[in-house]
Coordinates of C-alpha atoms in Angstrom, one line a residue:
M1 CA -89.8 33.7 -35.9
A2 CA -87.6 33.2 -38.9
K3 CA -88.7 30.8 -41.7
M4 CA -86.9 27.5 -41.6
L5 CA -84.4 26.6 -44.3
P6 CA -85.7 23.9 -46.7
Y7 CA -82.4 22.1 -46.9
G8 CA -83.0 18.6 -48.3
L9 CA -86.7 19.1 -48.8
T10 CA -88.4 18.7 -52.2
D11 CA -92.1 18.7 -51.0
F12 CA -93.6 22.0 -52.1
I13 CA -96.7 21.6 -50.0
R14 CA -94.7 20.9 -46.8
I15 CA -92.4 23.9 -47.5
R16 CA -95.4 26.2 -47.9
H17 CA -97.6 24.7 -45.2
E18 CA -94.8 24.6 -42.5
D19 CA -93.5 28.1 -43.3
Y20 CA -90.1 27.2 -44.8
Y21 CA -88.2 29.8 -46.9
Y22 CA -89.2 29.4 -50.6
V23 CA -87.3 30.9 -53.5
D24 CA -90.2 31.8 -55.8
K25 CA -89.9 30.0 -59.2
T26 CA -93.6 30.2 -60.0
R27 CA -93.2 32.9 -62.6
Y28 CA -91.9 30.2 -64.9
I29 CA -95.4 28.7 -65.1
E30 CA -96.5 31.4 -67.5
L31 CA -93.4 30.7 -69.7
I32 CA -94.1 26.9 -69.7
E33 CA -97.7 27.4 -70.8
R34 CA -96.4 29.5 -73.8
M35 CA -94.1 26.7 -74.9
P36 CA -94.9 23.5 -76.7
S37 CA -96.8 21.0 -74.6
F38 CA -94.1 18.4 -74.1
L39 CA -90.9 19.6 -72.5
F40 CA -87.5 18.2 -71.3
L41 CA -85.2 20.0 -68.8
L42 CA -81.7 18.7 -68.0
R43 CA -79.8 20.0 -65.0
P44 CA -77.1 18.7 -62.7
R45 CA -78.0 16.8 -59.6
R46 CA -79.1 18.7 -56.4
F47 CA -80.3 21.7 -58.4
G48 CA -83.9 21.9 -57.3
K49 CA -85.5 19.9 -60.1
S50 CA -87.7 17.7 -57.8
L51 CA -89.0 20.7 -55.9
F52 CA -89.9 22.5 -59.1
L53 CA -91.9 19.5 -60.3
T54 CA -93.8 19.2 -57.0
M55 CA -94.6 22.9 -57.3
L56 CA -96.0 22.2 -60.8
E57 CA -98.0 19.3 -59.5
T58 CA -99.5 21.3 -56.8
Y59 CA -100.4 24.2 -59.1
Y60 CA -102.0 22.1 -61.8
D61 CA -103.6 19.3 -59.9
L62 CA -107.4 19.5 -59.5
R63 CA -107.1 18.0 -56.0
Y64 CA -105.4 21.1 -54.6
A65 CA -107.8 23.7 -56.1
D66 CA -109.4 24.5 -52.7
R67 CA -105.8 25.2 -51.3
F68 CA -104.7 27.6 -54.0
E69 CA -104.7 30.7 -52.0
E70 CA -103.0 29.0 -49.0
L71 CA -100.2 27.6 -51.2
F72 CA -99.8 30.2 -53.9
G73 CA -101.5 33.4 -52.7
D74 CA -98.4 35.4 -51.8
L75 CA -96.3 34.0 -54.7
Y76 CA -96.0 35.5 -58.2
I77 CA -98.4 33.0 -59.8
G78 CA -100.9 33.5 -57.0
K79 CA -101.1 37.1 -58.0
H80 CA -101.0 36.3 -61.7
P81 CA -102.8 33.0 -62.1
T82 CA -103.1 31.3 -65.5
R83 CA -106.4 29.9 -66.7
L84 CA -104.9 26.3 -66.5
H85 CA -104.3 26.3 -62.7
N86 CA -105.9 23.2 -61.0
Q87 CA -107.4 22.0 -64.3
Y88 CA -105.5 18.7 -64.6
L89 CA -105.2 15.3 -63.0
V90 CA -101.4 15.1 -62.4
L91 CA -99.6 11.8 -62.8
R92 CA -96.0 12.2 -61.4
F93 CA -93.2 9.6 -61.6
N94 CA -89.8 9.9 -59.8
F95 CA -87.5 7.3 -61.4
S96 CA -84.9 7.7 -58.6
A97 CA -87.3 5.4 -56.7
V98 CA -86.5 2.5 -59.1
N99 CA -84.0 -0.1 -57.8
D100 CA -80.8 0.1 -60.0
R101 CA -79.6 -3.5 -59.3
L102 CA -79.5 -5.0 -62.7
E103 CA -81.2 -8.3 -61.8
E104 CA -84.1 -6.4 -60.2
I105 CA -84.4 -3.2 -62.3
E106 CA -87.1 -4.3 -64.7
E107 CA -89.3 -5.8 -62.0
S108 CA -88.7 -2.7 -59.8
F109 CA -89.5 -0.3 -62.7
N110 CA -92.7 -2.2 -63.6
K111 CA -93.9 -2.4 -59.9
Y112 CA -93.1 1.2 -59.2
C113 CA -94.8 2.6 -62.3
C114 CA -97.9 0.4 -61.9
M115 CA -98.2 1.3 -58.2
V116 CA -98.0 5.0 -59.0
M117 CA -100.7 4.7 -61.6
R118 CA -103.0 2.7 -59.4
T119 CA -102.6 5.3 -56.7
F120 CA -103.3 8.0 -59.3
V121 CA -106.6 6.4 -60.3
W122 CA -107.7 5.7 -56.7
A123 CA -106.9 9.3 -55.7
N124 CA -109.0 10.6 -58.6
E125 CA -111.8 8.0 -58.6
K126 CA -114.4 10.7 -58.1
V127 CA -113.4 12.2 -61.4
F128 CA -112.9 8.9 -63.3
G129 CA -115.9 7.1 -61.8
K130 CA -115.7 3.7 -60.2
E131 CA -116.3 2.1 -63.6
V132 CA -112.7 3.1 -64.5
W133 CA -111.7 -0.3 -63.0
D134 CA -113.6 -2.0 -65.7
T135 CA -111.0 -0.7 -68.2
V136 CA -107.9 -0.3 -66.0
N137 CA -106.7 -3.7 -64.6
R138 CA -105.8 -3.2 -61.0
D139 CA -103.3 -6.1 -61.2
E140 CA -101.6 -5.0 -64.4
T141 CA -97.8 -5.5 -64.3
K142 CA -96.9 -3.8 -67.6
P143 CA -96.7 0.1 -67.2
G144 CA -97.2 0.8 -70.8
L145 CA -100.4 -1.2 -70.9
M146 CA -101.7 0.4 -67.8
L147 CA -100.9 3.9 -69.0
S148 CA -102.7 3.2 -72.3
A149 CA -105.8 1.9 -70.5
I150 CA -105.9 5.0 -68.3
E151 CA -105.6 7.3 -71.3
R152 CA -108.1 5.5 -73.4
Y153 CA -110.7 5.6 -70.6
A154 CA -110.1 9.3 -69.9
A155 CA -110.3 10.2 -73.6
A156 CA -113.5 8.2 -74.0
K157 CA -115.1 9.7 -70.9
G158 CA -114.2 13.2 -72.1
G159 CA -113.4 16.3 -70.0
I160 CA -110.5 14.6 -68.2
R161 CA -107.1 16.3 -68.8
I162 CA -103.9 14.7 -67.6
Y163 CA -100.5 16.3 -67.0
L164 CA -97.6 13.9 -66.8
L165 CA -94.5 14.7 -64.8
I166 CA -91.4 12.5 -64.8
D167 CA -88.5 13.4 -62.4
E168 CA -85.0 11.9 -62.8
Y169 CA -86.0 10.1 -65.9
D170 CA -82.4 8.8 -66.4
N171 CA -81.5 8.1 -62.8
F172 CA -81.4 4.3 -62.9
T173 CA -80.2 4.1 -66.5
N174 CA -77.2 6.2 -65.6
A175 CA -76.6 3.8 -62.7
I176 CA -76.7 0.8 -65.1
L177 CA -74.3 2.5 -67.5
S178 CA -71.8 3.3 -64.7
S179 CA -72.1 -0.1 -62.9
Y180 CA -72.7 -2.6 -65.7
G181 CA -71.5 -1.0 -69.0
K182 CA -73.0 -0.1 -72.3
D183 CA -74.2 -3.6 -73.4
R184 CA -76.5 -3.9 -70.4
Y185 CA -77.6 -0.3 -70.8
R186 CA -78.6 -0.9 -74.4
S187 CA -80.7 -3.9 -73.3
V188 CA -83.1 -1.7 -71.4
T189 CA -83.2 1.3 -73.7
H190 CA -83.1 -0.2 -77.2
G191 CA -85.3 -2.6 -79.2
D192 CA -88.0 -4.2 -76.9
G193 CA -86.3 -2.8 -73.7
F194 CA -88.8 -1.9 -71.0
I195 CA -87.7 1.8 -71.0
R196 CA -88.3 2.3 -74.7
S197 CA -91.6 0.4 -74.5
F198 CA -92.8 2.8 -71.7
F199 CA -91.9 5.9 -73.7
N200 CA -93.5 4.5 -76.8
A201 CA -96.7 4.2 -74.7
I202 CA -96.4 7.8 -73.6
K203 CA -96.0 8.9 -77.2
V204 CA -99.2 7.1 -78.2
A205 CA -101.0 8.5 -75.2
T206 CA -100.1 12.1 -76.3
T207 CA -100.7 11.8 -80.0
A208 CA -103.9 9.8 -80.3
P209 CA -107.0 11.8 -81.6
G210 CA -108.7 13.4 -78.6
A211 CA -105.8 12.4 -76.3
S212 CA -106.4 13.3 -72.7
L213 CA -102.7 13.4 -71.8
E214 CA -102.2 17.0 -72.8
R215 CA -99.0 18.1 -71.2
L216 CA -95.6 16.6 -70.2
F217 CA -92.6 17.9 -68.3
I218 CA -89.5 15.6 -67.9
T219 CA -86.4 16.3 -65.9
G220 CA -83.0 14.5 -65.8
V221 CA -79.3 15.0 -65.8
S222 CA -78.0 13.5 -69.1
P223 CA -79.2 13.6 -72.7
I224 CA -78.0 10.1 -73.3
T225 CA -81.0 8.1 -72.3
M226 CA -83.4 10.4 -74.0
D227 CA -81.5 10.2 -77.2
D228 CA -81.6 6.4 -77.0
V229 CA -85.4 6.3 -76.5
T230 CA -86.4 9.2 -78.7
S231 CA -86.4 7.2 -81.9
G232 CA -89.8 6.1 -80.5
F233 CA -90.5 9.4 -78.7
N234 CA -89.8 12.4 -80.9
I235 CA -92.4 14.9 -79.8
G236 CA -90.6 16.6 -77.0
T237 CA -88.9 20.1 -76.9
N238 CA -85.6 20.3 -75.0
V239 CA -85.5 23.7 -73.2
S240 CA -82.3 22.9 -71.2
M241 CA -80.2 25.5 -73.0
D242 CA -83.0 28.0 -73.6
A243 CA -82.0 31.4 -72.2
D244 CA -85.5 31.9 -70.7
F245 CA -85.0 28.7 -68.6
N246 CA -81.5 29.5 -67.4
N247 CA -82.7 30.4 -63.9
V248 CA -85.6 28.0 -63.7
V249 CA -83.9 25.9 -61.0
G250 CA -80.9 26.8 -58.8
F251 CA -80.5 30.3 -57.3
S252 CA -79.4 33.5 -59.0
E253 CA -77.1 35.8 -57.0
L254 CA -80.1 38.1 -56.5
E255 CA -82.1 35.3 -55.0
V256 CA -79.2 34.3 -52.7
R257 CA -78.7 37.9 -51.7
E258 CA -82.5 38.3 -50.9
M259 CA -82.3 35.1 -48.8
L260 CA -79.2 36.3 -46.8
T261 CA -80.9 39.8 -46.3
Y262 CA -84.0 38.1 -45.0
Y263 CA -82.1 36.1 -42.4
K264 CA -79.9 39.0 -41.5
K265 CA -83.1 41.1 -40.7
E266 CA -84.4 38.2 -38.7
G267 CA -81.3 38.3 -36.6
V268 CA -80.1 34.7 -37.3
L269 CA -77.3 35.5 -39.8
E270 CA -73.9 36.5 -38.5
G271 CA -71.8 39.0 -40.4
N272 CA -72.3 41.3 -43.3
V273 CA -74.4 40.0 -46.2
N274 CA -71.8 41.0 -48.8
E275 CA -69.0 39.3 -46.8
V276 CA -71.1 36.1 -46.5
L277 CA -71.9 36.2 -50.2
E278 CA -68.2 36.6 -51.0
V279 CA -67.4 33.5 -49.0
M280 CA -70.1 31.4 -50.8
K281 CA -69.5 32.6 -54.4
P282 CA -66.3 30.8 -55.3
W283 CA -67.6 27.5 -53.9
Y284 CA -71.2 27.4 -55.2
D285 CA -71.7 29.9 -58.0
N286 CA -70.8 30.2 -61.7
Y287 CA -73.1 27.7 -63.4
C288 CA -74.4 29.0 -66.7
F289 CA -76.7 26.8 -68.9
S290 CA -77.2 29.0 -71.9
P291 CA -74.7 30.8 -74.1
D292 CA -77.1 33.7 -74.1
C293 CA -76.9 34.2 -70.3
L294 CA -73.2 34.6 -69.8
D295 CA -73.8 37.4 -67.2
K296 CA -76.5 35.4 -65.3
S297 CA -74.6 32.7 -63.4
M298 CA -76.4 30.4 -61.0
Y299 CA -75.7 29.0 -57.5
N300 CA -76.3 25.3 -56.9
S301 CA -79.3 25.4 -54.5
D302 CA -78.3 22.4 -52.4
M303 CA -74.8 23.7 -51.8
T304 CA -76.3 27.1 -50.9
L305 CA -78.7 25.7 -48.4
Y306 CA -76.1 23.4 -47.0
F307 CA -73.8 26.3 -46.3
L308 CA -76.6 28.5 -44.7
N309 CA -77.9 25.6 -42.6
N310 CA -74.5 25.1 -41.0
Y311 CA -73.5 28.8 -40.9
M312 CA -76.6 30.0 -39.2
R313 CA -76.7 27.1 -36.8
L314 CA -73.0 26.9 -35.9
K315 CA -72.2 30.6 -36.4
K316 CA -69.2 29.9 -38.5
V317 CA -68.2 28.8 -42.0
P318 CA -68.8 25.0 -42.4
N319 CA -65.9 22.6 -42.6
P320 CA -66.0 21.0 -45.1
M321 CA -67.5 23.5 -47.5
I322 CA -68.8 20.6 -49.6
D323 CA -72.1 18.8 -48.8
Q324 CA -71.4 15.1 -48.4
N325 CA -74.5 14.5 -50.5
I326 CA -73.0 16.5 -53.4
R327 CA -69.7 14.6 -53.0
T328 CA -71.5 11.3 -53.1
D329 CA -73.3 12.3 -56.3
Y330 CA -70.1 13.4 -58.0
N331 CA -68.5 10.1 -57.0
K332 CA -71.2 8.3 -59.0
L333 CA -69.9 10.2 -62.1
R334 CA -66.4 8.7 -62.0
H335 CA -67.3 6.2 -64.6
V336 CA -67.5 9.1 -67.1
I337 CA -63.8 9.7 -66.7
E338 CA -62.9 6.0 -66.6
L339 CA -64.5 5.1 -70.0
D340 CA -61.0 4.7 -71.4
K341 CA -59.4 1.5 -70.2
T342 CA -56.1 3.3 -70.4
F343 CA -55.3 6.9 -69.9
G344 CA -56.8 7.8 -73.3
E345 CA -58.1 10.9 -75.0
N346 CA -61.0 11.6 -72.6
A347 CA -58.8 11.4 -69.5
S348 CA -56.4 13.8 -71.3
V349 CA -59.4 16.1 -71.7
V350 CA -59.8 16.3 -67.9
Q351 CA -56.1 16.9 -67.5
E352 CA -56.3 19.7 -70.0
I353 CA -59.3 21.3 -68.3
I354 CA -57.5 21.2 -64.9
A355 CA -54.2 22.5 -66.3
K356 CA -55.7 25.3 -68.5
G357 CA -58.9 26.1 -66.6
S358 CA -61.2 25.8 -69.7
I359 CA -61.8 23.9 -72.9
A360 CA -63.6 24.7 -76.2
T361 CA -66.2 22.5 -77.9
E362 CA -69.4 22.4 -79.9
L363 CA -72.0 21.5 -77.3
A364 CA -74.0 18.5 -78.3
T365 CA -77.7 18.5 -77.3
S366 CA -78.1 14.8 -77.7
F367 CA -76.1 11.7 -78.5
P368 CA -76.5 7.9 -78.1
V369 CA -74.5 5.9 -75.7
E370 CA -72.4 4.4 -78.5
R371 CA -70.9 7.9 -79.1
I372 CA -70.3 8.8 -75.5
V373 CA -66.5 8.3 -75.8
E374 CA -66.2 10.7 -78.7
T375 CA -64.3 13.7 -77.3
S376 CA -66.9 16.4 -78.3
N377 CA -69.7 14.4 -76.7
F378 CA -67.6 13.7 -73.6
K379 CA -67.0 17.4 -73.1
S380 CA -70.7 18.0 -73.5
L381 CA -71.5 15.3 -70.9
L382 CA -69.2 17.0 -68.4
F383 CA -71.3 20.1 -69.0
Y384 CA -74.6 18.4 -68.4
F385 CA -73.3 16.7 -65.3
G386 CA -72.4 20.1 -63.9
L387 CA -68.6 19.5 -64.0
L388 CA -68.2 22.3 -66.6
S389 CA -70.1 25.5 -67.2
I390 CA -70.5 27.9 -70.1
R391 CA -68.0 30.8 -69.9
S392 CA -68.1 32.3 -73.4
V393 CA -68.6 31.6 -77.1
K394 CA -65.6 32.1 -79.4
M395 CA -65.3 31.4 -83.1
G396 CA -68.4 29.3 -83.1
K397 CA -67.4 27.1 -80.2
T398 CA -68.5 27.2 -76.6
V399 CA -65.8 27.7 -74.0
L400 CA -66.5 25.6 -70.9
E401 CA -64.8 26.0 -67.5
I402 CA -64.9 24.3 -64.1
P403 CA -67.6 26.4 -62.4
N404 CA -66.3 26.6 -58.8
L405 CA -64.1 25.2 -56.1
T406 CA -66.5 22.4 -55.1
V407 CA -66.4 20.9 -58.6
R408 CA -62.7 21.5 -59.0
E409 CA -62.0 19.4 -55.9
Q410 CA -64.0 16.6 -57.5
M411 CA -62.1 16.9 -60.8
Y412 CA -58.7 16.6 -59.0
T413 CA -60.0 13.4 -57.5
Y414 CA -61.1 12.1 -60.9
L415 CA -57.8 12.9 -62.5
A416 CA -55.7 11.3 -59.7
E417 CA -57.9 8.2 -59.9
A418 CA -57.4 8.1 -63.7
Y419 CA -53.6 8.3 -63.3
R420 CA -53.6 5.5 -60.7
K421 CA -55.9 3.2 -62.7
A422 CA -53.9 3.6 -65.8
G423 CA -50.7 2.8 -63.9
L424 CA -49.2 6.1 -64.7
F425 CA -48.6 7.9 -61.4
S426 CA -49.5 7.3 -57.8
A427 CA -48.4 9.3 -54.8
C428 CA -49.0 8.8 -51.1
I429 CA -51.6 11.5 -50.1
N430 CA -50.9 11.2 -46.4
H431 CA -47.2 11.8 -46.8
L432 CA -47.8 14.6 -49.3
S433 CA -50.3 16.2 -46.9
E434 CA -47.6 16.2 -44.2
L435 CA -45.2 17.9 -46.5
V436 CA -47.8 20.5 -47.6
G437 CA -48.4 21.2 -43.9
Q438 CA -44.7 22.1 -43.5
M439 CA -45.0 24.2 -46.6
A440 CA -47.9 26.1 -45.1
Y441 CA -46.7 26.7 -41.6
Q442 CA -42.9 26.6 -41.9
G443 CA -42.2 27.8 -45.5
E444 CA -40.5 24.5 -46.4
W445 CA -41.7 24.2 -50.0
Q446 CA -38.7 22.4 -51.5
P447 CA -39.7 18.9 -50.0
V448 CA -43.1 19.0 -51.7
F449 CA -41.7 19.5 -55.2
R450 CA -38.7 17.3 -54.5
F451 CA -41.2 14.6 -53.5
F452 CA -43.0 14.9 -56.9
A453 CA -39.7 14.9 -58.8
D454 CA -38.5 11.8 -57.0
E455 CA -41.9 10.1 -57.8
L456 CA -41.6 11.0 -61.5
Q457 CA -38.1 9.5 -61.5
R458 CA -39.1 6.4 -59.7
Q459 CA -42.3 5.6 -61.6
S460 CA -40.8 4.6 -65.0
T461 CA -44.1 4.4 -66.9
I462 CA -44.4 8.2 -66.6
R463 CA -41.3 8.7 -68.8
E464 CA -43.1 7.7 -72.0
F465 CA -46.2 9.7 -71.0
I466 CA -44.9 13.1 -70.2
D467 CA -44.8 15.3 -73.3
G468 CA -45.4 18.9 -72.4
E469 CA -46.2 21.3 -69.6
A470 CA -49.8 20.3 -69.3
H471 CA -48.9 16.8 -68.2
V472 CA -46.5 18.0 -65.5
K473 CA -49.0 20.5 -64.3
G474 CA -51.7 17.8 -64.3
F475 CA -49.8 15.7 -61.8
L476 CA -49.0 18.6 -59.5
L477 CA -52.5 20.1 -59.5
A478 CA -54.3 16.8 -59.1
Y479 CA -52.4 15.7 -56.1
L480 CA -51.9 19.1 -54.4
G481 CA -55.7 19.6 -54.9
L482 CA -56.3 16.6 -52.7
T483 CA -54.5 18.0 -49.7
R484 CA -55.8 20.6 -47.2
G485 CA -54.6 24.1 -46.4
Y486 CA -54.7 25.6 -49.8
V487 CA -57.2 26.4 -52.5
I488 CA -55.4 25.4 -55.7
C489 CA -56.2 27.9 -58.4
P490 CA -54.7 27.0 -61.8
E491 CA -54.4 29.6 -64.6
Y492 CA -55.1 32.2 -62.0
E493 CA -55.9 35.5 -63.7
A494 CA -53.7 38.2 -62.3
S495 CA -52.4 41.5 -63.7
K496 CA -53.4 40.8 -67.3
G497 CA -51.8 37.4 -67.3
Y498 CA -52.3 33.9 -65.9
A499 CA -50.1 32.4 -63.1
D500 CA -49.7 28.6 -63.6
F501 CA -51.2 28.1 -60.3
Y502 CA -51.8 30.1 -57.1
M503 CA -51.8 28.2 -53.8
M504 CA -54.3 30.5 -52.1
P505 CA -54.3 29.9 -48.3
D506 CA -57.6 28.5 -47.0
L507 CA -57.9 31.2 -44.3
L508 CA -61.5 30.4 -43.7
H509 CA -60.6 27.1 -42.1
Q510 CA -56.9 27.5 -41.3
P511 CA -56.5 31.2 -40.4
D512 CA -53.0 30.6 -39.0
I513 CA -51.3 29.6 -42.2
A514 CA -48.1 31.5 -42.6
Y515 CA -47.2 31.1 -46.3
S516 CA -48.9 31.3 -49.7
Y517 CA -47.4 30.5 -53.1
I518 CA -47.5 31.4 -56.7
I519 CA -46.0 28.6 -58.8
E520 CA -44.8 29.1 -62.4
V521 CA -44.0 25.8 -64.2
K522 CA -41.8 25.8 -67.3
Y523 CA -41.2 22.8 -69.5
L524 CA -38.3 22.3 -71.9
R525 CA -37.4 19.5 -74.3
R526 CA -34.8 17.2 -72.9
E527 CA -32.2 18.4 -75.4
A528 CA -32.7 22.1 -74.5
T529 CA -29.6 24.2 -74.0
D530 CA -28.4 26.2 -71.0
T531 CA -29.3 29.3 -72.9
E532 CA -32.9 28.2 -73.3
L533 CA -33.0 27.3 -69.6
S534 CA -31.8 30.8 -68.6
K535 CA -34.4 32.4 -70.9
V536 CA -37.4 30.6 -69.5
K537 CA -36.1 31.2 -66.0
Q538 CA -36.0 34.9 -66.7
E539 CA -39.5 34.8 -68.2
A540 CA -40.8 33.0 -65.1
S541 CA -39.3 35.7 -62.8
E542 CA -40.9 38.5 -64.8
Q543 CA -44.3 36.7 -64.7
L544 CA -44.1 36.0 -61.0
L545 CA -43.4 39.6 -60.1
R546 CA -46.3 40.8 -62.2
Y547 CA -48.7 38.2 -60.7
A548 CA -47.5 39.0 -57.1
A549 CA -48.5 42.7 -57.5
D550 CA -52.1 41.8 -58.4
T551 CA -54.6 43.4 -56.0
Q552 CA -56.7 40.2 -55.8
V553 CA -53.6 38.1 -54.8
Q554 CA -52.6 40.7 -52.2
R555 CA -56.2 40.6 -50.8
T556 CA -56.6 36.8 -50.7
K557 CA -53.2 36.0 -49.3
G558 CA -54.1 37.8 -46.1
D559 CA -51.2 38.2 -43.7
T560 CA -49.3 35.2 -45.2
R561 CA -45.9 35.6 -46.8
L562 CA -46.2 35.2 -50.5
C563 CA -43.5 33.0 -52.0
L564 CA -42.8 33.0 -55.8
I565 CA -41.6 29.7 -57.0
T566 CA -40.2 28.6 -60.4
L567 CA -40.2 24.9 -61.4
I568 CA -38.4 24.0 -64.6
F569 CA -38.7 20.5 -66.1
K570 CA -36.9 18.8 -68.9
G571 CA -39.1 15.9 -69.7
W572 CA -39.8 14.2 -66.4
E573 CA -36.8 15.7 -64.7
L574 CA -37.0 18.7 -62.4
V575 CA -33.8 20.5 -63.3
E576 CA -34.5 23.8 -61.5
M577 CA -36.6 24.9 -58.6
S578 CA -36.0 28.3 -57.1
E579 CA -37.7 31.0 -55.1
L580 CA -37.7 34.6 -56.4
R581 CA -36.5 37.0 -53.8
R582 CA -38.1 40.4 -54.2
T583 CA -36.1 43.6 -53.4
A584 CA -39.1 44.8 -51.3
E585 CA -38.5 42.0 -48.8

């Protein structure tokens, strides 16, 4: 019988005991032990961080020593155990369990942390000795005081080694930032705030002479909170962009291929492994976390397991391709785009990314919340949240790109929302979807772009805003990306050039689509002459013909008729829209 898929599971012991498929990450234990003792790892949500921490807990915790062979015997580390396995008492926190309602958050944090530490002491009472309760107050309500008491007792008793794990360290602080703003956020992370007080206690517990708290591993999404508390906690090593840790969570393509091959051999995977991988790759792959690992992109593990769970159960490609849990998590990040009260510089960054496909920056490894609106930090934050990925390094700057179609769809949503909230542009998605449907099945493309042109004319605020091709493309891409039937690919690389955008038919979910489109958008100053108009029209025709001949376009368009469309704008006015008729047709 085939192993079960661990979709949604983060409990290492359950995965191993109940015979779920496990992608072996235990080889990283050797690497971790060669690193400094106190480590931070930042990765986007749903990337396998929690499972990795429960694996570390199981490996190092003294309580699981008699189950080592059962849980690790056939894994890499079971065959190459380190001298530190099962040598610690492991204290693990998961801050996603803290209530993020502002009026309850401090009480929730204190109760949760003290409860975890009481349970930790009870579970290890044989090691500590019952007299531990003479030093540790069972009814303590301040986590910092309780942690200090535990560490002092362990150090005094001698021979007790503690490994501290913190999962989702910034979960509730990010929620405060998004829901209540920077002032409330600062109140819990600065000065005498309870978060800073707790991390100060951790620092003391790790640096005192003869300290029993020997090792620390912290995971999270954003560097913001850590930067705000590290003035009191400056002992950690951030390994998030270390090349050796690029593959520590998530799945490499080799790991995904091995998983597909296993289920194919077990007879539960339909289709050819290469073909299934080709379907998954543009939606879930292309995350790179180190500039030294440009050829080692990663798949999001949750997205991968979501796809396989549905594909093997239903015997078809899931619809939608995006896990609702992922969509919900990305929705929580909208506040990042909306930091500008108007459509300011950072919203323009999103527009540029969508229109051009990439953006260059110097990646920041840390920054306080006061500097989150600075453009370079904003771009870096999009990287940490998984909305951008490292593509290359040029002239000392890191080039970031949207990693895949799952993220691109979310970015379209963010941009359209930013337009609407700034009062710049808003279009009826339902009506647009109907027009795109006619475009897909009947070849009636003119109404779609006439609709946009009419909206640009009608919504007067747009007239002062539009200044260049990127703005026009931003509107088109954001709203077309919210409709169904096409995968919108901006700056589509084809035949040694880039098409403005390719409306690739979504043949996986709508195999009967009849038309596909390559769109070339040209922008002219309002005072441009007819000669200039003719010149850019000719340029567009030459580019479209070159793009249409590309083998990748010919393959992905399937049996659809490929239409080549030129749109020419002067300011906000659409002055030309035409279809290029090829002699071969």
